Short mmCIF file of C-alpha atoms in Angstrom, two decimals:
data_model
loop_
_atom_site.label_atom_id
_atom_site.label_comp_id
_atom_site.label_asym_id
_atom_site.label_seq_id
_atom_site.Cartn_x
_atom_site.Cartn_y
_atom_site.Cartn_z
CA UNK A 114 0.00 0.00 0.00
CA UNK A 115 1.16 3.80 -0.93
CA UNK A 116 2.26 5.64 1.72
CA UNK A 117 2.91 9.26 2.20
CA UNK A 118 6.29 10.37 3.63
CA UNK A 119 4.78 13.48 5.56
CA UNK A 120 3.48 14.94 2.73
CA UNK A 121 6.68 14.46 0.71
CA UNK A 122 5.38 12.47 -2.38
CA UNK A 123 4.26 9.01 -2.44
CA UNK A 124 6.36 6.25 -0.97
CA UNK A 125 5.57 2.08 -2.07
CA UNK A 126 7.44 -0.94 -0.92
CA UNK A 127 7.62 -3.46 -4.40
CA UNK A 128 6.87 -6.84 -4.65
CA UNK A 129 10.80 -7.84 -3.82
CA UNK A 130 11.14 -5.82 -0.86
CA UNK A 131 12.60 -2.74 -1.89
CA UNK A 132 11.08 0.60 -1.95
CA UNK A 133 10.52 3.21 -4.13
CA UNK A 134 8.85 7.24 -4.52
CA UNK A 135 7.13 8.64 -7.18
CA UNK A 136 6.94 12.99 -7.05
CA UNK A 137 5.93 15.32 -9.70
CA UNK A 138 8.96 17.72 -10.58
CA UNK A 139 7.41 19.79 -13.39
CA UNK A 140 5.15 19.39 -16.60
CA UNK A 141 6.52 19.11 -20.17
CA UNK A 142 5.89 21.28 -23.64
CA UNK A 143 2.21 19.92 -23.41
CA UNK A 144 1.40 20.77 -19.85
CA UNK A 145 1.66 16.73 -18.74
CA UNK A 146 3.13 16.37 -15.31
CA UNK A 147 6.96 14.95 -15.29
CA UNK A 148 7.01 12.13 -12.52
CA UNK A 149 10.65 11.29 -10.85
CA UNK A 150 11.06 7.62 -9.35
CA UNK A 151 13.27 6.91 -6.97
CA UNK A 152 14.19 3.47 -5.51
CA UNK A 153 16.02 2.03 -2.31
CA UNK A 154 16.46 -0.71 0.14
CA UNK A 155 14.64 0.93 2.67
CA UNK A 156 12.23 3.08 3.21
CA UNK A 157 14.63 5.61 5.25
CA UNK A 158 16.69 5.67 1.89
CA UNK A 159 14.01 6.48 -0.62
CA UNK A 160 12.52 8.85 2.01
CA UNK A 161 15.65 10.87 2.39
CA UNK A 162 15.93 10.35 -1.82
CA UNK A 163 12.88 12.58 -1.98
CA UNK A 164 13.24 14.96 0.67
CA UNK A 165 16.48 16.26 -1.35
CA UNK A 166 14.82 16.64 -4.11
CA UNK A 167 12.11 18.36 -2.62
CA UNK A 168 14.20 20.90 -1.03
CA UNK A 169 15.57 21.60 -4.23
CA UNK A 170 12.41 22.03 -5.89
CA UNK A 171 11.64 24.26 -3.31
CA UNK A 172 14.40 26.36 -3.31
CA UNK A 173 14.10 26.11 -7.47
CA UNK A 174 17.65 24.43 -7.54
CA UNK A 175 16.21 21.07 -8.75
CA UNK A 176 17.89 19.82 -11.98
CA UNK A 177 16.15 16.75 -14.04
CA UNK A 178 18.69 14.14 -13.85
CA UNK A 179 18.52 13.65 -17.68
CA UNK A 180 19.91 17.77 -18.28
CA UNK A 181 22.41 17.83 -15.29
CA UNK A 182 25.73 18.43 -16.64
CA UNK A 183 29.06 17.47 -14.78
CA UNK A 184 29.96 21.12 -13.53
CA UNK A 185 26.71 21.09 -11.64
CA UNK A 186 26.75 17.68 -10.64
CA UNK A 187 30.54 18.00 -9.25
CA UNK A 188 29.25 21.32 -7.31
CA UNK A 189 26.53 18.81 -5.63
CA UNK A 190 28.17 16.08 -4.85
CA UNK A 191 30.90 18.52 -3.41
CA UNK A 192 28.99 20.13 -1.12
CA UNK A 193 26.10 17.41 -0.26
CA UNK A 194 28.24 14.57 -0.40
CA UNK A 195 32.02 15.62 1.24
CA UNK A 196 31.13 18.54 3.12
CA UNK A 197 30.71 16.93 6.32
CA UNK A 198 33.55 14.11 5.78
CA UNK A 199 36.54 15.79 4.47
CA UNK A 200 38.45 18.49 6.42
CA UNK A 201 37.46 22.13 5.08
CA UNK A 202 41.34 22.49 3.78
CA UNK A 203 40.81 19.54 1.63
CA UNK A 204 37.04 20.47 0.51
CA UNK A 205 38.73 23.82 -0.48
CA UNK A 206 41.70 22.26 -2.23
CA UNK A 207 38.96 20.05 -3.75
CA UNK A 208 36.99 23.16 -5.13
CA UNK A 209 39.92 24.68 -6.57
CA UNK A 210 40.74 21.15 -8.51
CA UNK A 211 36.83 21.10 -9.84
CA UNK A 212 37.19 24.71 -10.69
CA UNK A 213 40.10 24.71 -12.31
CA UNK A 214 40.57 21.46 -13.93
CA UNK A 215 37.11 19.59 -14.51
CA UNK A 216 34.39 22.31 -15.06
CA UNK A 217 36.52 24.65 -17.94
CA UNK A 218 36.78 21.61 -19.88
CA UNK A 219 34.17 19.41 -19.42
CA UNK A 220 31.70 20.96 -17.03
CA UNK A 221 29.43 22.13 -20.30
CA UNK A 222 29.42 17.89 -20.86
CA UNK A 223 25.82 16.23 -20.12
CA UNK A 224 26.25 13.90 -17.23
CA UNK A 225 24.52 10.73 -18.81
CA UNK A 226 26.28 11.28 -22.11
CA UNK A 227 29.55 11.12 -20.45
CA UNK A 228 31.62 8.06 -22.26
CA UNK A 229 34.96 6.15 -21.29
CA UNK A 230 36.60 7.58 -24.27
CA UNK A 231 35.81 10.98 -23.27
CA UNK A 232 37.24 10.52 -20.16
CA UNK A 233 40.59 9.43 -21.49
CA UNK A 234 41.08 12.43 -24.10
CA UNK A 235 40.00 14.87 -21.17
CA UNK A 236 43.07 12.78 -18.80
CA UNK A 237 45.44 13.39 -22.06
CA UNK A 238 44.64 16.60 -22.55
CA UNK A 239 45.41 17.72 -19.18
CA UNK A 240 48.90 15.78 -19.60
CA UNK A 241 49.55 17.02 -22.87
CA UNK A 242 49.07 20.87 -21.69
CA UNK A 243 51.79 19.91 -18.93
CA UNK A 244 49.14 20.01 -15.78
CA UNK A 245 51.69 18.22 -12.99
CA UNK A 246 50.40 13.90 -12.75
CA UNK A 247 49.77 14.97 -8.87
CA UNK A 248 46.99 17.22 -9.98
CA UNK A 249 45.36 15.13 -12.52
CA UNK A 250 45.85 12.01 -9.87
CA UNK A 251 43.27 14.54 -7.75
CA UNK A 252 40.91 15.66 -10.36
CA UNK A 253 40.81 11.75 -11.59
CA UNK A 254 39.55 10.47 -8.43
CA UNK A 255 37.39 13.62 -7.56
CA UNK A 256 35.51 12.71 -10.87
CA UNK A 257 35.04 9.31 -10.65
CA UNK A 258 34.22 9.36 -6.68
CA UNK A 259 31.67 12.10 -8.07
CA UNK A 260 29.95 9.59 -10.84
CA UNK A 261 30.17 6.84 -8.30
CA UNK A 262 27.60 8.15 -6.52
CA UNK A 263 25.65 9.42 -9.14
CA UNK A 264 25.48 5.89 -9.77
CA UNK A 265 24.03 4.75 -6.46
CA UNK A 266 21.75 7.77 -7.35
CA UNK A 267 20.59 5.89 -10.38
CA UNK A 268 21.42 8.93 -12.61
CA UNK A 269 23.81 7.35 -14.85
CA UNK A 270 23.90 3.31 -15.39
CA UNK A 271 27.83 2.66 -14.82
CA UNK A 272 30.50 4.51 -14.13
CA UNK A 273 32.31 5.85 -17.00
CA UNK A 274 35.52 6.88 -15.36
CA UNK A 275 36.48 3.73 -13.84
CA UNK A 276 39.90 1.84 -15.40
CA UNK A 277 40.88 5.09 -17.28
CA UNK A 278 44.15 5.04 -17.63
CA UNK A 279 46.15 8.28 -16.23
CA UNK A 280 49.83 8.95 -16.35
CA UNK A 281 51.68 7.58 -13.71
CA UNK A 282 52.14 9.97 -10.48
CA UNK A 283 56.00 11.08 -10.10
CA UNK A 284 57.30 11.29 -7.10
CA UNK A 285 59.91 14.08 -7.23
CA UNK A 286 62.97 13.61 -5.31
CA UNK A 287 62.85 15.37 -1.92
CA UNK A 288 65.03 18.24 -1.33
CA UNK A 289 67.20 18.14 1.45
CA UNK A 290 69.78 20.38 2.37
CA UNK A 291 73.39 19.76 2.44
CA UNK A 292 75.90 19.35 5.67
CA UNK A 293 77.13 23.08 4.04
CA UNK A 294 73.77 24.43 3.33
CA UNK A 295 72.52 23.63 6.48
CA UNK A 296 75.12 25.62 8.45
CA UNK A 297 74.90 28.67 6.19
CA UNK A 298 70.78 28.66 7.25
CA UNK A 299 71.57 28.46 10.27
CA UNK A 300 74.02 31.37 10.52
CA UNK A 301 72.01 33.59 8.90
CA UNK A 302 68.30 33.21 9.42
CA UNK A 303 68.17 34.74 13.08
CA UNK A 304 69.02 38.09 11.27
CA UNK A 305 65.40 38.48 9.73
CA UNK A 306 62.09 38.45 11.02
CA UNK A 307 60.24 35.06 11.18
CA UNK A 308 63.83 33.48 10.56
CA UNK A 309 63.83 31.87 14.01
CA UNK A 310 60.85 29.54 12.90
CA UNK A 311 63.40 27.57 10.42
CA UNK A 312 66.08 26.75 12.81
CA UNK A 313 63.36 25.12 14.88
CA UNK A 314 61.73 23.16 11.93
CA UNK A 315 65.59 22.31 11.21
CA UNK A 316 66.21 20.53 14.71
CA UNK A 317 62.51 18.51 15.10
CA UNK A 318 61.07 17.81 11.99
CA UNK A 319 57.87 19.65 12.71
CA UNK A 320 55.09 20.96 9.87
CA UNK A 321 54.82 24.38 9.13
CA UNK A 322 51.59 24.49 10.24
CA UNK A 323 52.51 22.54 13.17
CA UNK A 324 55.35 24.82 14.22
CA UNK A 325 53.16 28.28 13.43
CA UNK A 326 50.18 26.50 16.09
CA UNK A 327 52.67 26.29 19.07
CA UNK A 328 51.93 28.55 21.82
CA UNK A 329 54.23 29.31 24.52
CA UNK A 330 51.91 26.20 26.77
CA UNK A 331 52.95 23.71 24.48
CA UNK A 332 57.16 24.55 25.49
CA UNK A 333 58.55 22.65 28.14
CA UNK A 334 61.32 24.11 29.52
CA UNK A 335 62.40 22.18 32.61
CA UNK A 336 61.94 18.67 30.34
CA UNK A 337 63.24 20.43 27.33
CA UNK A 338 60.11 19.13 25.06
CA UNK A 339 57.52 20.67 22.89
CA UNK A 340 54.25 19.20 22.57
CA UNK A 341 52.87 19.24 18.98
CA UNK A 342 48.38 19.08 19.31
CA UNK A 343 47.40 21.48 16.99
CA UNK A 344 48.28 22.69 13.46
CA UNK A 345 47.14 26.31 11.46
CA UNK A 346 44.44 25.69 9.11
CA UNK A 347 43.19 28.33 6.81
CA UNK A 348 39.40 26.97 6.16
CA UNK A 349 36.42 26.40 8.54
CA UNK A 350 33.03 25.35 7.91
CA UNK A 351 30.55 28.31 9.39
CA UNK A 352 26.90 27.93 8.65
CA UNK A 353 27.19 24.94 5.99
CA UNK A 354 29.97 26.58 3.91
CA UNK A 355 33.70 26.24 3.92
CA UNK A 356 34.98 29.65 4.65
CA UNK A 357 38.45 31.26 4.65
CA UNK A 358 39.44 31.61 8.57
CA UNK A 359 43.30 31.74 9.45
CA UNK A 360 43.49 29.51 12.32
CA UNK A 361 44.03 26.29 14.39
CA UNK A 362 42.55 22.77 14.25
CA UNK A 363 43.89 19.32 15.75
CA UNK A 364 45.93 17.43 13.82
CA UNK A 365 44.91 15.51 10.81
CA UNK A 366 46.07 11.87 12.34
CA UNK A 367 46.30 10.70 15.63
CA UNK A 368 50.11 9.84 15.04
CA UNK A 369 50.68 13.82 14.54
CA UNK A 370 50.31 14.25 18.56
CA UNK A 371 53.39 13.94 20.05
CA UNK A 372 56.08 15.32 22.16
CA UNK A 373 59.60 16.22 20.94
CA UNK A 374 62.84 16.63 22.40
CA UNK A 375 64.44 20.52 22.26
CA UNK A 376 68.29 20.42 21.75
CA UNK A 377 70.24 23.30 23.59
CA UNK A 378 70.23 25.45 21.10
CA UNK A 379 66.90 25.41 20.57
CA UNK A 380 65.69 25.94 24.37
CA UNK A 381 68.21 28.73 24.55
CA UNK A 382 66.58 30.11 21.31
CA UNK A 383 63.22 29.68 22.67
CA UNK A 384 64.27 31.41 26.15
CA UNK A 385 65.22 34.39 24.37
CA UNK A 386 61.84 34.56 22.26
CA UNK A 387 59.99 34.05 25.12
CA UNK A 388 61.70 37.36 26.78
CA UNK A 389 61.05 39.52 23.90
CA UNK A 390 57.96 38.47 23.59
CA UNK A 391 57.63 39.46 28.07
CA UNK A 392 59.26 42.91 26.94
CA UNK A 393 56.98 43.48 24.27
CA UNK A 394 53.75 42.70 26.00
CA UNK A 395 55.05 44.79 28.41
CA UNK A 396 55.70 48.26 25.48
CA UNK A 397 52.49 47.12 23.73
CA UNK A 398 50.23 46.22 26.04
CA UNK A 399 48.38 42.55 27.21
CA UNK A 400 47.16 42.76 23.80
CA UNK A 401 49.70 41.67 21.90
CA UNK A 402 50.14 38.38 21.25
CA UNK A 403 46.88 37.78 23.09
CA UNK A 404 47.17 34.09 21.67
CA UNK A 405 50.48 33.45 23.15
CA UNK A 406 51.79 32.29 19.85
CA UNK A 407 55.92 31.17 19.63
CA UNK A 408 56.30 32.09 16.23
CA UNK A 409 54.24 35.17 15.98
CA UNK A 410 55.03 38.18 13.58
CA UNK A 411 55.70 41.78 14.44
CA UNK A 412 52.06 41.99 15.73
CA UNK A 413 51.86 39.81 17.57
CA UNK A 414 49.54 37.82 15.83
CA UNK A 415 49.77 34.22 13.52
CA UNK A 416 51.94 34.42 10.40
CA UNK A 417 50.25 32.88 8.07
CA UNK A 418 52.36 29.77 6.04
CA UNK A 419 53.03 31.71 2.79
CA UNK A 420 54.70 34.64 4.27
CA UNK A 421 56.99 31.72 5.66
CA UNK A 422 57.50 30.41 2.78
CA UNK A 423 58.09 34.26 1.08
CA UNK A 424 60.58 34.88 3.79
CA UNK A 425 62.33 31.28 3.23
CA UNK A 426 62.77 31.93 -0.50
CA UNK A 427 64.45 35.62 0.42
CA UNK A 428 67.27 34.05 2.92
CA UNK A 429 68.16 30.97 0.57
CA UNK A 430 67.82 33.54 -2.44
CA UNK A 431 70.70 35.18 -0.57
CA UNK A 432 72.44 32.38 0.11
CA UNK A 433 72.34 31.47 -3.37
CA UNK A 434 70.61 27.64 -2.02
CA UNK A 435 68.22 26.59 -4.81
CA UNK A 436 64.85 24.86 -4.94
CA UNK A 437 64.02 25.68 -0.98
CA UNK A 438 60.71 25.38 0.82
CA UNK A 439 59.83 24.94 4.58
CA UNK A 440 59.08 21.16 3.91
CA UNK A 441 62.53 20.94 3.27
CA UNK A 442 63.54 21.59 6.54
CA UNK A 443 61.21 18.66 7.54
CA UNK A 444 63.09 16.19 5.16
CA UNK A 445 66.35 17.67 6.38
CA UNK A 446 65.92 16.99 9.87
CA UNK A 447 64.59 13.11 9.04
CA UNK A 448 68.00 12.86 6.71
CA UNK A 449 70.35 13.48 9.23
CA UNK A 450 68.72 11.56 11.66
CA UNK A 451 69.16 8.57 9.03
CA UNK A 452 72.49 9.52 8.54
CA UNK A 453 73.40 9.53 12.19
CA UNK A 454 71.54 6.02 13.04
CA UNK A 455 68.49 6.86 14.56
CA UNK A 456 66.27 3.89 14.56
CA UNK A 457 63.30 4.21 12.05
CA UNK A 458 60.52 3.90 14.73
CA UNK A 459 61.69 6.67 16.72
CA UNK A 460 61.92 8.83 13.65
CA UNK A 461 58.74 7.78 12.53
CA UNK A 462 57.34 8.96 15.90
CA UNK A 463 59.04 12.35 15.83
CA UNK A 464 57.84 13.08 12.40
CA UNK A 465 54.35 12.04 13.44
CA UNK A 466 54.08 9.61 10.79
CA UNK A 467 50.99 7.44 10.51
CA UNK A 468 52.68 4.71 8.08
CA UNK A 469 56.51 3.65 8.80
CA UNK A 470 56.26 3.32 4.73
CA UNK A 471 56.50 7.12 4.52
CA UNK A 472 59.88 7.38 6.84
CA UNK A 473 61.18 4.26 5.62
CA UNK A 474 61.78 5.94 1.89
CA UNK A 475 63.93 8.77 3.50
CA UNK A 476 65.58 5.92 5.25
CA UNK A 477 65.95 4.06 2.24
CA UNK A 478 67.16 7.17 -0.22
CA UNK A 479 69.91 8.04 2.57
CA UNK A 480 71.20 4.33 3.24
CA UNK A 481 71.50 4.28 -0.51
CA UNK A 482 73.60 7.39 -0.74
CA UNK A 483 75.80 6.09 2.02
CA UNK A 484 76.29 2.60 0.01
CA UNK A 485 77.34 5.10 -3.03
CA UNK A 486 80.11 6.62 -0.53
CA UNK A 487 81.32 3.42 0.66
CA UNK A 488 81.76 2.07 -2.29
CA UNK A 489 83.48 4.92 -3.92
CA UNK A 490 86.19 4.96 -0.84
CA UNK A 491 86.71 1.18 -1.29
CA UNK A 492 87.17 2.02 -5.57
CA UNK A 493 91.05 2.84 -4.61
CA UNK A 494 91.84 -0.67 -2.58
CA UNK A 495 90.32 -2.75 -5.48
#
């Protein structure tokens, strides 16, 4: 027997069990009414079928299945189906991927007319035009993920993006400063603002964004340690959308918690910060640097992680080091711990790694290097 979901169209259970919903969405050129079916295992699923499309009729956003094109379908799925499952910097790196790299070129495409071979040409194209395998990797799996569930949504038979074949991704080589390099940075980079932030990332491995989130609570000084729980994010969600919002947020794994050791140097570094920042608060006022931030800029407030990386490129500029960014200091302080023994485990646990995979390849690249070396000393006593 029919049965009316409050109102919301009428909802049957078939002869096999299932359900399905039947709701008028508009009348054609001759003034017939247009009737939508939905179907589902259970009545919850076909009911919450046709409350979405409801709301969208309501709100006059409802597009027949048979005229939605990809870009609108990606913008959907985006915000109905990740919002509330991905981290807002990823739905915004997500966005920018769909907006730059699937709706200019195929957007315009009807969704149900969308073939295997167009898929491949539209993955050549972007190779051919020199777009980086990383970012076609994303927009790949952001489309298909996307017609996946337009599948479940019985919009489109099959998915038409699945076994496409995409050019491999390339791992570039990390870069990793020298023995020589390494000294000059740290010579130098105390003379300029922010420059304090590098020796630190140089001497425990941390993120940028987890080294811009510490706050003067999070320094030990009597056990020399400095407890990593938070990293700067850029994105929040506020009232259903993902908004721009410089800030803080917990770290994306578990593994990222942890506590590291401070060398000397560092905790006389920090002890020195920590009084200018005392002598400042006490020119400026209890205002500044309100959020008791170690890193903070001239104002006392959170630098944000591209003027780091500006201020990087302007000290190894000067330096005349090439090809520098502040995950390099990250990959720098893992290769010397290689180099000097440390057992992978502990590594892995001071980089916050969630998979020993990930520390085991600088392990591997360094061990490798060293075999070189050997090798080349022996070359005289064969």
């Amino acid at each position: 027997m029919a049965k009316r979901g409050q109102g919301e169209g009428t909802i049957s259970k078939r002869p096999d069990g299932t359900w399905w919903a039947r709701i008028t969405v508009g009348r054609d050129a001759q003034g017939k009414q247009k009737r939508k079916a939905f179907y589902g295992k259970t009545r919850k699923e076909v009911q919450e079928k046709l409350t979405a499309a409801l709301n969208e009729i309501n709100a006059g956003t409802y597009i027949e299945p048979s005229k939605m094109k990809i870009g609108q379908w990606m913008d959907v799925w985006l915000k109905e189906y990740t919002m509330n499952s991905v981290q807002p910097s990823t739905y915004a790196r997500n966005e920018h991927i769909i907006r730059k790299y699937i709706k200019p070129i195929i957007g315009e495409c009807i969704l149900k007319d969308l073939r295997h071979d167009m898929v491949q040409r539209y993955i050549n194209n972007l190779n051919s035009e020199g777009v980086s395998s990383g970012q076609i990797q994303r927009a790949y799996n952001l489309l298909k993920n996307a017609c996946e569930q337009a599948v479940i949504n019985e919009m489109i038979p099959k998915n038409p993006v699945l076994r496409t074949k995409y050019p491999k991704h390339k791992v570039s080589e990390a870069r990793v400063l020298t023995r020589e390099e390494q000294e000059k940075l740290v010579k130098v980079a105390p003379l300029y603002p922010d420059g304090n932030i590098f020796i630190f990332m140089l001497f425990t491995g941390l993120r940028v964004g987890e080294a811009l989130a510490l706050t003067w609570d999070d320094i030990d000084f009597d056990n020399k340690t400095a407890e990593v729980n938070k990293s700067q994010t850029r994105y929040k969600r506020i009232d259903g959308k993902v908004v721009y919002a410089l800030g803080v947020s917990k770290p994306k794994t578990e593994t990222s918690n942890r506590k590291v050791p401070l060398i000397p140097k560092l905790v006389d570094m920090l002890e020195k910060l920590k009084t200018e920042n005392e002598n400042k608060k006490l020119l400026f006022g209890d205002d500044y640097n309100s959020e008791n931030i170690v890193f903070c800029n001239a104002e006392g407030k959170m630098s944000h992680s591209s003027n780091i990386r500006r201020r990087l490129q302007t000290i190894t500029k000067q330096l005349g080091i090439e090809g520098v960014h502040p995950h390099t200091m990250r990959h720098t302080f893992a290769t010397r711990g290689a180099e000097q023994g440390i057992d992978i485990k502990v590594m892995q646990t001071l980089l916050g790694h969630s998979e020993i995979n990930t520390t085991a390849n600088i392990y591997t690249h360094v061990l490798e290097e060293q075999k070189v070396l050997n090798i080349s000393k022996l070359e005289p006593l064969l």
